[in-house]
Amino acid sequence: MAATAQSIIFHQYDISPFSEKVRVAFGIKSLEWYACDEPVIMPKPDLVALTGGYRKIPVMQIGADVYCDTQIILRELEKRFPSPTLFPGADKGLGWGTAMWTDRVFFQAAVAIIFGGGTPLADDAFIKDREQLTGRPFDIEGMKAASPMMAEQFRAQLGWLEEQLADGRKFLIGDEPGLADASAFYNLAFVRWTSPNGVKIIETFPGVLAWEKHVADIGHGKRQEISREEALDIAKAATSTEEAKADPGEPNGFKPGDAVTVMADDYGRDPVIGDLVSSSAQHIAIKRNDPRVGDVVVHFPRAGFLVMKS
């Protein structure tokens, strides 16, 4: 079945840890989606034609709406497909805070173990690409030196998961999986793909192992494949569904039609320039044009991103 302007097109690659977070969410919601595989390293001309410069993976596309960063991707999935929810039981929003922990502190501990322990991922091209992405040296020797200490940090954070699961619950919040599970799980998946030493640490936590299997058993929903060329053709033929809307609480007075620049606040700080369409405490959407895809609206979260007038 061919993808349409209503289809979920997921720009990813299979060993991307952040893509795994969203793939678990697809599984929780039993969604059908199209995998559009992107290169692991730059150049990514098809991706940046959609995003206006944002190069990180994953990116979700629905028609001419483009969602950058897992935070805004998952927020949009919850909005469009509210059941089953990513916030089961008593979780009405704490999962977002959990995700910020897993994306930064927990992830950095995993990265140090993986690259400090030696991995075939870290060839010269990958290292050069990640130095451009972060704006600083990708210091493999430093990670090797820090790896024993980061193993302690990784173990400590696994210990938090073990304590949460100590009452025998199936998932972190209770009987049903949600955002907290997808967010914590992808770090373990990344370690399992790349680091035998990290796996040894995971396997000292029986509660975590049982939970990890429950999450893995959810699967990834119904995956199909789509080429980058097809994805761009769909964007060009489609029209964004995002409506212009002013936010009365916007702290810096941004309003629809303003020319703004959006960029991440940690790494991959490639600026994306466009005209503001809508904003809120949790999102900003900007309209831009590219010869390959025409007019598209690119969506970003607010937490973890900077917005400036152009």
Coordinates of C-alpha atoms in Angstrom, one line a residue:
M1 CA 0.0 0.0 0.0
A2 CA 1.4 3.4 -1.0
A3 CA 1.9 6.1 1.5
T4 CA -0.3 9.2 1.4
A5 CA -0.3 12.7 2.8
Q6 CA -2.0 11.2 6.0
S7 CA 0.7 8.5 6.5
I8 CA 3.3 8.6 9.2
I9 CA 6.7 8.8 7.4
F10 CA 9.5 8.3 9.9
H11 CA 13.0 9.5 8.8
Q12 CA 15.3 7.2 10.8
Y13 CA 18.0 4.6 10.7
D14 CA 17.8 1.2 12.5
I15 CA 20.6 1.7 15.0
S16 CA 19.4 5.2 16.0
P17 CA 18.7 5.1 19.8
F18 CA 16.3 8.0 19.6
S19 CA 14.4 6.4 16.8
E20 CA 14.0 3.3 19.0
K21 CA 12.1 5.5 21.5
V22 CA 9.6 6.4 18.9
R23 CA 9.4 2.9 17.4
V24 CA 8.3 1.6 20.8
A25 CA 5.6 4.3 20.9
F26 CA 4.4 3.1 17.5
G27 CA 4.2 -0.3 19.1
I28 CA 2.3 1.0 22.2
K29 CA -0.2 2.6 19.9
S30 CA -0.3 -0.2 17.3
L31 CA 0.4 2.3 14.5
E32 CA 1.2 1.8 10.8
W33 CA 4.2 3.8 9.7
Y34 CA 6.7 4.1 6.9
A35 CA 10.4 3.9 7.6
C36 CA 12.4 6.3 5.4
D37 CA 16.0 5.4 6.1
E38 CA 18.4 8.4 6.3
P39 CA 22.3 8.3 6.3
V40 CA 23.9 8.0 9.8
I41 CA 26.3 10.8 9.0
M42 CA 26.1 14.0 6.8
P43 CA 25.5 14.8 4.1
K44 CA 21.7 14.4 4.3
P45 CA 20.4 16.5 1.5
D46 CA 16.9 15.0 1.4
L47 CA 16.4 15.4 5.2
V48 CA 17.5 19.0 5.3
A49 CA 15.3 19.9 2.3
L50 CA 12.4 19.0 4.6
T51 CA 13.7 20.5 7.8
G52 CA 15.6 23.6 6.6
G53 CA 18.9 22.5 8.2
Y54 CA 18.0 20.4 11.2
R55 CA 20.0 17.2 10.7
K56 CA 19.4 15.1 13.8
I57 CA 17.5 11.8 13.6
P58 CA 14.6 11.0 13.9
V59 CA 12.2 13.3 12.1
M60 CA 8.6 12.5 11.5
Q61 CA 6.7 13.7 8.4
I62 CA 2.9 13.7 7.9
G63 CA 2.2 15.3 4.5
A64 CA 3.8 18.8 4.5
D65 CA 4.2 18.9 8.3
V66 CA 7.6 18.0 9.6
Y67 CA 8.3 17.2 13.3
C68 CA 11.9 17.6 14.6
D69 CA 13.0 15.9 17.9
T70 CA 11.3 13.0 19.7
Q71 CA 9.6 15.3 22.1
I72 CA 7.4 17.0 19.5
I73 CA 7.0 13.7 17.5
L74 CA 5.6 11.9 20.6
R75 CA 3.4 14.9 21.5
E76 CA 1.9 14.9 18.0
L77 CA 1.4 11.1 18.0
E78 CA -0.5 11.5 21.4
K79 CA -2.6 14.3 19.9
R80 CA -3.5 12.4 16.7
F81 CA -3.8 8.9 18.2
P82 CA -4.8 9.4 21.9
S83 CA -5.6 5.7 22.6
P84 CA -3.8 3.8 23.9
T85 CA -2.2 6.7 25.7
L86 CA 1.5 7.3 26.4
F87 CA 0.5 8.5 29.9
P88 CA -1.2 5.6 31.6
G89 CA -2.5 5.4 35.1
A90 CA -1.3 8.3 37.3
D91 CA 1.1 9.7 34.7
K92 CA -0.4 12.9 33.4
G93 CA 2.8 14.5 32.3
L94 CA 5.7 13.3 34.5
G95 CA 6.8 11.1 31.5
W96 CA 8.1 14.3 29.8
G97 CA 10.4 14.9 32.7
T98 CA 11.6 11.3 32.7
A99 CA 12.3 11.7 29.0
M100 CA 14.5 14.7 29.6
W101 CA 16.5 12.6 32.1
T102 CA 16.8 9.7 29.8
D103 CA 17.8 11.9 26.8
R104 CA 20.5 13.7 28.6
V105 CA 22.0 12.2 31.8
F106 CA 21.2 8.6 31.1
F107 CA 22.1 8.8 27.4
Q108 CA 25.4 10.4 28.1
A109 CA 26.4 7.6 30.5
A110 CA 25.4 5.1 27.8
V111 CA 27.4 6.9 25.2
A112 CA 30.6 7.0 27.3
I113 CA 30.3 3.2 28.0
I114 CA 29.7 2.4 24.3
F115 CA 32.4 4.6 22.7
G116 CA 34.8 4.2 25.6
G117 CA 34.7 0.4 25.3
G118 CA 35.5 0.4 21.6
T119 CA 32.8 0.0 18.9
P120 CA 32.9 -0.3 15.1
L121 CA 30.6 2.7 14.9
A122 CA 33.5 5.0 15.8
D123 CA 35.3 5.1 12.5
D124 CA 37.0 8.3 11.2
A125 CA 34.0 9.5 9.2
F126 CA 31.7 9.0 12.2
I127 CA 34.0 10.8 14.6
K128 CA 34.4 13.8 12.2
D129 CA 30.6 14.0 11.7
R130 CA 29.9 13.9 15.5
E131 CA 32.5 16.6 16.0
Q132 CA 30.7 18.8 13.5
L133 CA 27.4 17.9 15.2
T134 CA 28.5 18.8 18.8
G135 CA 30.9 21.6 18.0
R136 CA 33.7 20.0 20.1
P137 CA 36.2 17.1 19.8
F138 CA 34.6 13.6 19.9
D139 CA 37.2 12.4 22.4
I140 CA 37.4 8.6 22.2
E141 CA 40.5 8.5 24.4
G142 CA 38.8 10.6 27.0
M143 CA 35.7 8.4 26.9
K144 CA 38.0 5.3 27.4
A145 CA 39.5 7.0 30.5
A146 CA 36.1 8.0 31.8
S147 CA 34.4 4.7 31.0
P148 CA 34.9 3.0 34.4
M149 CA 33.4 6.0 36.1
M150 CA 30.5 6.3 33.7
A151 CA 29.8 2.6 34.2
E152 CA 29.2 3.5 37.8
Q153 CA 26.8 6.3 36.7
F154 CA 25.0 3.9 34.3
R155 CA 24.7 1.3 37.0
A156 CA 23.3 3.9 39.5
Q157 CA 20.6 4.9 37.0
L158 CA 19.7 1.3 36.3
G159 CA 19.3 1.0 40.0
W160 CA 16.6 3.7 40.0
L161 CA 14.7 1.7 37.5
E162 CA 15.1 -1.4 39.6
E163 CA 13.7 0.4 42.6
Q164 CA 10.7 1.6 40.6
L165 CA 10.1 -2.0 39.5
A166 CA 10.7 -3.6 42.9
D167 CA 7.0 -4.2 43.6
G168 CA 6.7 -6.5 40.5
R169 CA 4.9 -4.1 38.3
K170 CA 5.1 -4.9 34.6
F171 CA 6.0 -1.3 33.4
L172 CA 7.4 1.7 35.1
I173 CA 4.1 3.4 35.8
G174 CA 2.0 0.3 36.3
D175 CA 0.3 -2.3 34.2
E176 CA 0.4 -0.4 30.9
P177 CA 3.4 0.9 29.0
G178 CA 3.9 4.6 28.3
L179 CA 6.4 7.3 27.5
A180 CA 8.5 6.6 30.5
D181 CA 9.1 3.0 29.3
A182 CA 9.9 4.0 25.7
S183 CA 12.3 6.7 27.0
A184 CA 14.2 4.4 29.4
F185 CA 14.2 1.4 27.2
Y186 CA 16.0 2.9 24.2
N187 CA 19.2 3.5 26.2
L188 CA 19.3 -0.2 27.1
A189 CA 18.7 -1.1 23.5
F190 CA 21.5 1.1 22.3
V191 CA 23.9 -0.5 24.8
R192 CA 22.8 -4.0 23.8
W193 CA 23.5 -3.2 20.1
T194 CA 27.0 -1.8 20.7
S195 CA 28.5 -2.6 24.1
P196 CA 29.1 -6.1 25.6
N197 CA 30.5 -4.5 28.8
G198 CA 27.4 -2.4 29.2
V199 CA 25.2 -5.5 28.7
K200 CA 27.0 -7.2 31.6
I201 CA 25.9 -4.3 33.9
I202 CA 22.2 -4.5 32.7
E203 CA 22.1 -8.2 33.4
T204 CA 22.8 -7.6 37.1
F205 CA 19.3 -6.2 37.6
P206 CA 16.6 -8.9 37.5
G207 CA 13.7 -6.5 37.7
V208 CA 15.1 -4.4 34.8
L209 CA 15.6 -7.5 32.7
A210 CA 12.0 -8.6 33.2
W211 CA 10.7 -5.1 32.4
E212 CA 13.0 -4.9 29.4
K213 CA 11.5 -8.0 27.9
H214 CA 8.0 -6.7 28.4
V215 CA 8.9 -3.5 26.5
A216 CA 10.7 -5.4 23.7
D217 CA 7.6 -7.7 23.3
I218 CA 5.5 -4.6 22.5
G219 CA 7.1 -4.4 19.1
H220 CA 7.2 -1.5 16.7
G221 CA 3.7 -1.5 15.2
K222 CA 3.3 -2.1 11.5
R223 CA 6.4 -1.0 9.6
Q224 CA 6.5 -0.5 5.9
E225 CA 9.3 1.1 3.8
I226 CA 9.4 4.3 1.7
S227 CA 12.2 5.9 -0.3
R228 CA 13.5 9.4 0.4
E229 CA 12.4 10.5 -3.1
E230 CA 8.8 9.3 -2.5
A231 CA 8.7 11.0 0.9
L232 CA 9.8 14.3 -0.6
D233 CA 7.2 14.0 -3.4
I234 CA 4.5 13.5 -0.8
A235 CA 5.6 16.7 1.0
K236 CA 5.6 18.7 -2.2
A237 CA 2.1 17.6 -3.2
A238 CA 0.6 18.1 0.3
T239 CA -0.5 21.2 2.2
S240 CA 0.2 21.7 6.0
T241 CA -2.7 21.2 8.3
E242 CA -1.3 23.6 10.9
E243 CA -3.5 26.7 11.5
A244 CA -2.1 30.1 12.3
K245 CA -2.7 30.8 16.0
A246 CA -1.3 33.4 18.3
D247 CA -0.4 32.4 21.9
P248 CA -1.4 35.1 24.4
G249 CA 1.1 33.7 26.9
E250 CA 4.1 33.8 24.5
P251 CA 6.8 35.3 26.8
N252 CA 8.8 37.1 24.1
G253 CA 5.8 38.4 22.1
F254 CA 6.3 36.2 19.0
K255 CA 3.2 36.1 16.8
P256 CA 2.2 34.5 13.5
G257 CA 4.0 35.9 10.6
D258 CA 7.2 36.8 12.5
A259 CA 10.4 35.7 11.0
V260 CA 12.2 33.5 13.6
T261 CA 15.2 31.2 13.9
V262 CA 14.9 28.0 15.9
M263 CA 17.8 25.8 17.1
A264 CA 18.6 23.1 19.6
D265 CA 20.2 24.3 22.9
D266 CA 22.6 21.4 23.4
Y267 CA 24.1 20.0 20.2
G268 CA 23.2 19.9 16.5
R269 CA 22.6 23.7 16.7
D270 CA 21.9 24.1 13.0
P271 CA 19.5 27.1 12.7
V272 CA 16.2 26.8 10.9
I273 CA 14.6 30.0 9.7
G274 CA 11.0 30.5 8.8
D275 CA 7.8 32.4 9.5
L276 CA 6.0 31.6 12.7
V277 CA 2.7 29.8 12.2
S278 CA 1.7 28.9 15.8
S279 CA 3.3 28.5 19.2
S280 CA 2.6 27.4 22.8
A281 CA 4.5 26.5 25.9
Q282 CA 5.3 23.2 24.3
H283 CA 5.7 23.8 20.6
I284 CA 6.6 26.2 17.9
A285 CA 5.7 25.7 14.2
I286 CA 7.4 27.7 11.4
K287 CA 6.6 27.8 7.7
R288 CA 9.5 27.6 5.2
N289 CA 10.0 26.9 1.5
D290 CA 12.4 24.7 -0.3
P291 CA 12.5 24.1 -4.1
R292 CA 12.4 20.4 -3.7
V293 CA 9.4 20.2 -1.3
G294 CA 7.7 23.6 -1.7
D295 CA 6.0 25.0 1.4
V296 CA 6.3 23.0 4.6
V297 CA 5.7 23.7 8.2
V298 CA 8.4 22.5 10.6
H299 CA 7.5 21.8 14.2
F300 CA 9.8 21.9 17.2
P301 CA 9.4 21.5 21.0
R302 CA 10.1 24.5 23.2
A303 CA 12.0 22.7 26.0
G304 CA 15.5 22.1 24.8
F305 CA 15.2 24.6 21.9
L306 CA 15.9 28.3 21.4
V307 CA 13.7 30.7 19.4
M308 CA 15.0 34.1 18.2
K309 CA 13.7 36.8 15.9
S310 CA 15.4 36.6 12.6

